[in-house]
Short mmCIF file of C-alpha atoms in Angstrom, two decimals:
data_model
loop_
_atom_site.label_atom_id
_atom_site.label_comp_id
_atom_site.label_asym_id
_atom_site.label_seq_id
_atom_site.Cartn_x
_atom_site.Cartn_y
_atom_site.Cartn_z
CA MET J 29 87.91 -52.04 -8.63
CA ASN J 30 88.01 -54.31 -12.44
CA VAL J 31 89.05 -52.03 -15.47
CA LEU J 32 85.91 -51.62 -17.47
CA SER J 33 85.90 -51.88 -21.53
CA LYS J 34 84.25 -49.01 -23.26
CA LYS J 35 81.46 -52.11 -24.04
CA ASP J 36 80.80 -53.40 -20.22
CA ILE J 37 76.97 -52.25 -19.03
CA VAL J 38 77.32 -51.13 -15.73
CA PHE J 39 73.48 -51.82 -13.81
CA LEU J 40 73.64 -49.25 -10.56
CA GLN J 41 70.61 -49.76 -8.36
CA SER J 42 69.46 -47.57 -5.93
CA ASP J 43 66.87 -47.84 -3.56
CA ALA J 44 65.68 -45.48 -0.19
CA SER J 45 64.61 -46.01 3.10
CA TYR J 46 62.35 -43.06 4.66
CA CYS J 47 61.91 -41.44 7.76
CA ASN J 48 58.61 -39.55 7.96
CA LYS J 49 59.16 -38.60 11.37
CA ASN J 50 62.36 -37.05 11.41
CA GLU J 51 62.74 -36.14 7.62
CA ILE J 52 65.70 -38.01 7.29
CA ALA J 53 66.48 -40.57 4.60
CA ASN J 54 68.86 -43.06 3.69
CA LEU J 55 69.90 -43.48 0.11
CA THR J 56 71.66 -46.87 -1.05
CA VAL J 57 73.03 -47.54 -4.32
CA PHE J 58 74.51 -51.57 -5.38
CA ASP J 59 76.74 -51.21 -8.14
CA THR J 60 76.60 -54.45 -10.28
CA SER J 61 81.02 -53.68 -11.30
CA GLU J 62 82.44 -53.35 -8.12
CA ASN J 63 79.71 -55.36 -6.44
CA LYS J 64 79.68 -52.59 -4.20
CA PHE J 65 77.17 -50.74 -1.98
CA TYR J 66 77.28 -47.01 -1.51
CA ASN J 67 75.30 -45.31 0.96
CA SER J 68 74.13 -41.53 1.50
CA ASN J 69 72.39 -39.73 4.44
CA VAL J 70 69.90 -37.19 3.77
CA PHE J 71 67.89 -34.60 5.67
CA LYS J 72 65.13 -31.85 5.54
CA ILE J 73 63.63 -35.11 2.80
CA LYS J 74 59.67 -33.90 1.84
CA ASN J 75 58.48 -37.43 0.84
CA SER J 76 59.50 -40.65 0.57
CA THR J 77 59.32 -39.88 -4.05
CA GLU J 78 62.12 -37.28 -2.85
CA ALA J 79 63.97 -39.34 -1.32
CA GLU J 80 63.47 -42.37 -4.35
CA PHE J 81 65.15 -39.20 -6.68
CA GLN J 82 67.39 -38.02 -4.97
CA ALA J 83 68.60 -42.20 -4.63
CA LEU J 84 68.87 -41.29 -8.60
CA VAL J 85 71.06 -39.18 -8.35
CA PHE J 86 73.52 -40.61 -5.90
CA SER J 87 73.23 -42.87 -8.53
CA ILE J 88 74.22 -40.45 -11.44
CA LYS J 89 77.27 -38.68 -9.70
CA ILE J 90 78.62 -42.35 -8.76
CA ALA J 91 78.99 -43.42 -12.19
CA LYS J 92 80.23 -40.12 -13.41
CA LYS J 93 83.16 -39.98 -9.91
CA ASN J 94 83.98 -43.82 -12.22
CA GLU J 95 83.66 -42.52 -14.98
CA TYR J 96 81.32 -45.32 -16.33
CA LYS J 97 79.98 -45.31 -20.45
CA ASN J 98 77.35 -47.58 -20.16
CA VAL J 99 75.12 -47.35 -17.51
CA ILE J 100 71.56 -48.57 -17.11
CA PHE J 101 70.33 -46.85 -13.60
CA VAL J 102 67.16 -49.46 -12.17
CA TYR J 103 65.09 -48.17 -9.46
CA ASP J 104 61.40 -49.61 -7.95
CA CYS J 105 59.66 -46.01 -7.16
CA ASN J 106 57.18 -45.70 -10.24
CA SER J 107 56.15 -42.67 -9.39
CA LEU J 108 59.18 -41.24 -10.78
CA ASN J 109 59.40 -38.25 -13.02
CA ILE J 110 62.80 -38.62 -15.16
CA GLU J 111 63.03 -36.76 -17.64
CA SER J 112 65.12 -34.05 -15.83
CA LEU J 113 67.69 -36.49 -15.21
CA SER J 114 67.44 -37.89 -18.62
CA GLU J 115 68.72 -34.52 -19.93
CA PHE J 116 70.99 -33.90 -16.61
CA CYS J 117 72.35 -37.28 -18.04
CA LYS J 118 72.47 -36.02 -22.14
CA THR J 119 73.93 -32.83 -21.62
CA LYS J 120 76.02 -32.81 -18.73
CA CYS J 121 77.37 -36.43 -18.34
CA SER J 122 79.61 -38.02 -20.67
CA PHE J 123 78.37 -41.69 -21.14
CA TYR J 124 78.40 -42.71 -24.41
CA ASN J 125 74.79 -44.54 -23.38
CA PHE J 126 72.61 -44.89 -20.38
CA GLN J 127 68.74 -45.52 -19.54
CA PHE J 128 66.46 -45.74 -16.09
CA LEU J 129 65.34 -49.30 -15.67
CA TRP J 130 62.05 -49.48 -13.71
CA LEU J 131 61.56 -52.64 -12.21
CA PRO J 132 59.67 -53.91 -8.62
CA ARG J 133 60.88 -54.32 -5.75
CA THR J 134 61.02 -57.69 -5.89
CA PHE J 135 64.21 -57.07 -8.07
CA LEU J 136 65.91 -54.81 -5.39
CA LEU J 137 65.40 -56.56 -1.85
CA GLN J 138 69.22 -56.44 -1.18
CA THR J 139 69.31 -52.81 -1.95
CA ASP J 140 66.34 -52.10 -0.58
CA GLU J 141 67.22 -53.99 3.00
CA ILE J 142 70.59 -52.09 3.50
CA ALA J 143 68.63 -49.00 3.18
CA ARG J 144 66.14 -50.14 5.65
CA THR J 145 68.76 -51.12 7.90
CA ASN J 146 71.26 -47.87 7.99
CA LEU J 147 68.54 -45.67 8.90
CA LYS J 148 67.84 -47.42 11.67
CA GLN J 149 71.37 -47.13 12.80
CA LEU J 150 71.30 -44.12 11.70
CA LEU J 151 68.11 -42.88 13.99
CA LYS J 152 69.04 -45.32 17.21
CA LYS J 153 72.27 -42.57 17.08
CA TYR J 154 69.72 -39.54 16.19
CA ASP J 155 69.12 -37.78 19.19
CA PHE J 156 71.48 -38.54 21.93
CA ASN J 157 74.74 -40.99 21.27
CA LEU J 158 75.88 -37.56 18.94
CA THR J 159 78.33 -35.21 19.81
CA ASP J 160 77.21 -31.42 20.78
CA GLY J 161 78.12 -30.61 17.47
CA GLU J 162 76.45 -33.34 15.43
CA LEU J 163 72.82 -33.48 17.35
CA ILE J 164 72.73 -29.39 17.09
CA LYS J 165 73.99 -29.23 13.41
CA ILE J 166 70.60 -32.38 12.38
CA TYR J 167 68.40 -30.45 14.77
CA LYS J 168 69.30 -27.08 12.68
CA THR J 169 68.34 -28.64 9.40
CA PHE J 170 64.52 -28.85 10.65
CA ASN J 171 62.39 -26.14 9.73
CA THR J 172 61.20 -22.90 11.77
CA ARG J 173 58.39 -24.34 12.81
CA LYS J 174 59.56 -27.82 13.91
CA ILE J 175 61.91 -26.31 15.63
CA LEU J 176 59.48 -24.33 17.05
CA LEU J 177 57.03 -26.78 17.88
CA SER J 178 59.39 -29.32 19.50
CA VAL J 179 60.34 -26.78 21.82
CA PHE J 180 56.34 -25.64 22.31
CA ASN J 181 55.54 -29.30 23.75
CA TYR J 182 58.78 -29.19 25.89
CA LEU J 183 57.23 -26.49 27.94
CA ASP J 184 54.80 -28.22 30.54
CA ASP J 185 51.91 -25.91 31.72
CA THR J 186 53.97 -23.83 34.25
CA PHE J 187 55.55 -21.46 31.58
CA VAL J 188 52.09 -20.47 29.75
CA ASN J 189 53.45 -17.16 28.66
CA GLU J 190 56.62 -18.90 26.91
CA LYS J 191 53.76 -20.98 25.24
CA LYS J 192 51.49 -18.60 24.71
CA ALA J 193 54.67 -16.59 23.05
CA ILE J 194 55.70 -19.46 20.89
CA ASP J 195 51.89 -20.42 19.42
CA MET J 196 52.00 -16.31 18.61
CA TYR J 197 54.73 -16.43 16.84
CA LEU J 198 53.68 -19.32 14.62
CA GLU J 199 50.45 -18.35 13.52
CA ASN J 200 52.32 -14.96 12.71
CA LYS J 201 48.88 -13.03 14.72
CA TYR J 202 50.46 -10.21 17.33
CA SER J 203 49.97 -6.77 17.95
CA LEU J 204 52.99 -4.91 19.57
CA LEU J 205 50.23 -4.05 22.70
CA LYS J 206 49.83 -8.29 23.17
CA LEU J 207 53.41 -8.48 23.19
CA GLN J 208 54.56 -5.95 25.55
CA LYS J 209 52.20 -7.37 28.21
CA ILE J 210 53.99 -10.41 28.16
CA ARG J 211 55.73 -11.39 30.89
CA ILE J 212 58.16 -13.86 30.14
CA GLN J 213 59.93 -16.35 33.34
CA ASN J 214 62.55 -18.22 31.24
CA GLN J 215 64.63 -16.13 28.82
CA ASP J 216 66.93 -19.12 28.11
CA ILE J 217 64.93 -21.01 25.73
CA PHE J 218 64.22 -18.38 23.61
CA ARG J 219 68.02 -17.50 23.38
CA PHE J 220 67.95 -21.45 22.81
CA ILE J 221 65.74 -20.81 19.81
CA TYR J 222 67.41 -17.88 18.60
CA HIS J 223 70.79 -19.74 18.27
CA ILE J 224 69.05 -22.49 16.17
CA LEU J 225 67.17 -21.06 13.70
CA ASP J 226 69.39 -19.70 10.06
CA SER J 227 70.18 -16.21 9.81
CA ASP J 228 66.61 -15.00 8.36
CA GLU J 229 64.65 -16.53 10.29
CA LYS J 230 66.82 -14.81 13.58
CA GLN J 231 66.39 -11.44 12.67
CA LYS J 232 62.89 -12.21 12.95
CA PHE J 233 62.94 -13.54 15.83
CA TYR J 234 64.68 -11.80 17.74
CA ALA J 235 62.38 -8.25 16.29
CA PHE J 236 59.26 -10.24 18.05
CA PHE J 237 61.62 -11.36 21.58
CA SER J 238 62.77 -8.06 21.93
CA THR J 239 59.02 -6.21 21.97
CA ILE J 240 58.22 -8.24 24.92
CA MET J 241 61.75 -8.10 26.61
CA PRO J 242 62.79 -4.98 25.60
CA THR J 243 65.75 -5.54 28.02
CA ILE J 244 68.00 -8.27 25.16
CA GLN J 245 68.28 -5.01 22.44
CA ASN J 246 72.73 -5.35 21.47
CA SER J 247 72.37 -7.27 24.63
CA LEU J 248 75.90 -9.52 23.97
CA THR J 249 74.21 -11.63 26.57
CA PHE J 250 72.02 -12.52 24.16
CA LEU J 251 73.34 -11.89 21.06
CA LYS J 252 76.85 -13.50 22.04
CA GLN J 253 77.46 -17.22 20.09
CA PRO J 254 76.47 -19.22 22.67
CA LYS J 255 78.96 -22.33 23.81
CA LYS J 256 77.56 -25.86 22.67
CA ILE J 257 77.02 -27.40 25.52
CA PHE J 258 74.17 -24.63 26.56
CA LEU J 259 72.78 -25.33 23.52
CA ALA J 260 72.81 -29.02 23.79
CA GLU J 261 72.27 -29.36 26.98
CA ILE J 262 68.82 -27.53 26.04
CA LEU J 263 67.81 -29.62 22.90
CA ARG J 264 68.83 -32.69 24.74
CA GLU J 265 66.02 -31.73 27.26
CA ILE J 266 63.70 -31.24 24.43
CA LEU J 267 64.59 -34.37 23.06
CA SER J 268 64.12 -36.54 26.13
CA GLN J 269 60.32 -34.75 26.84
CA LEU J 270 59.45 -35.42 23.24
CA LYS J 271 60.75 -39.41 23.55
CA ILE J 272 58.52 -39.33 26.42
CA LYS J 273 55.44 -37.80 24.38
CA LYS J 274 56.38 -40.47 21.62
CA GLY J 275 58.59 -37.85 19.55
CA CYS J 276 55.24 -35.90 18.85
CA ILE J 277 56.67 -32.65 17.59
CA LYS J 278 53.46 -30.86 17.20
CA ARG J 279 50.86 -29.23 19.55
CA GLU J 280 48.52 -31.07 21.44
#
């Protein structure tokens, strides 16, 4: 690592490559002082602008960690509001001087290419080359609607009641009487959903499904955390089917 004087200026170029379908982004920062690229993958990102903002945040973290004092943060997204970042740098960082500098993408081509390459590599292994635990962890970062829609599209037309139940939950339009009339063939798919959802949504879904199937109330078989292989086998089937359907996680 180079030894910097207080007068040395470090340029940190930041860029992000974003996948809208999976809400994943790769953040890449090029450190001109070390001639080094830093990379980070982030999930549950809403849009490309948020990804670019997170890339700038990532570059600030690198500057702080490396104890840089004079920093110019270079970025190429002209829709970013950097006021909050400027305030953070003033109050939370020990920089002597800092500046946010927008430049056209042509000045950050190498950083942009590294970010794109990293994202492509991540997406190639995203569905099937991960371990069971890694795959489940990533899938759990999806919001509730996306998880339920992926299951909805996975089920074929022989599972009419299962699809009807998922649709009713998504639309939040159901009555006790309607739920009690639904007959479920495949309880495993609902157990899968229950154990994939976050804790708050899990309780809501349990109350919903126990109305359809009262036998699961206080059922250790249903409530006990299943083995990863149980969740992963169903998840890989879902992802395989969605891949056949061009990965479309939406209602047909």
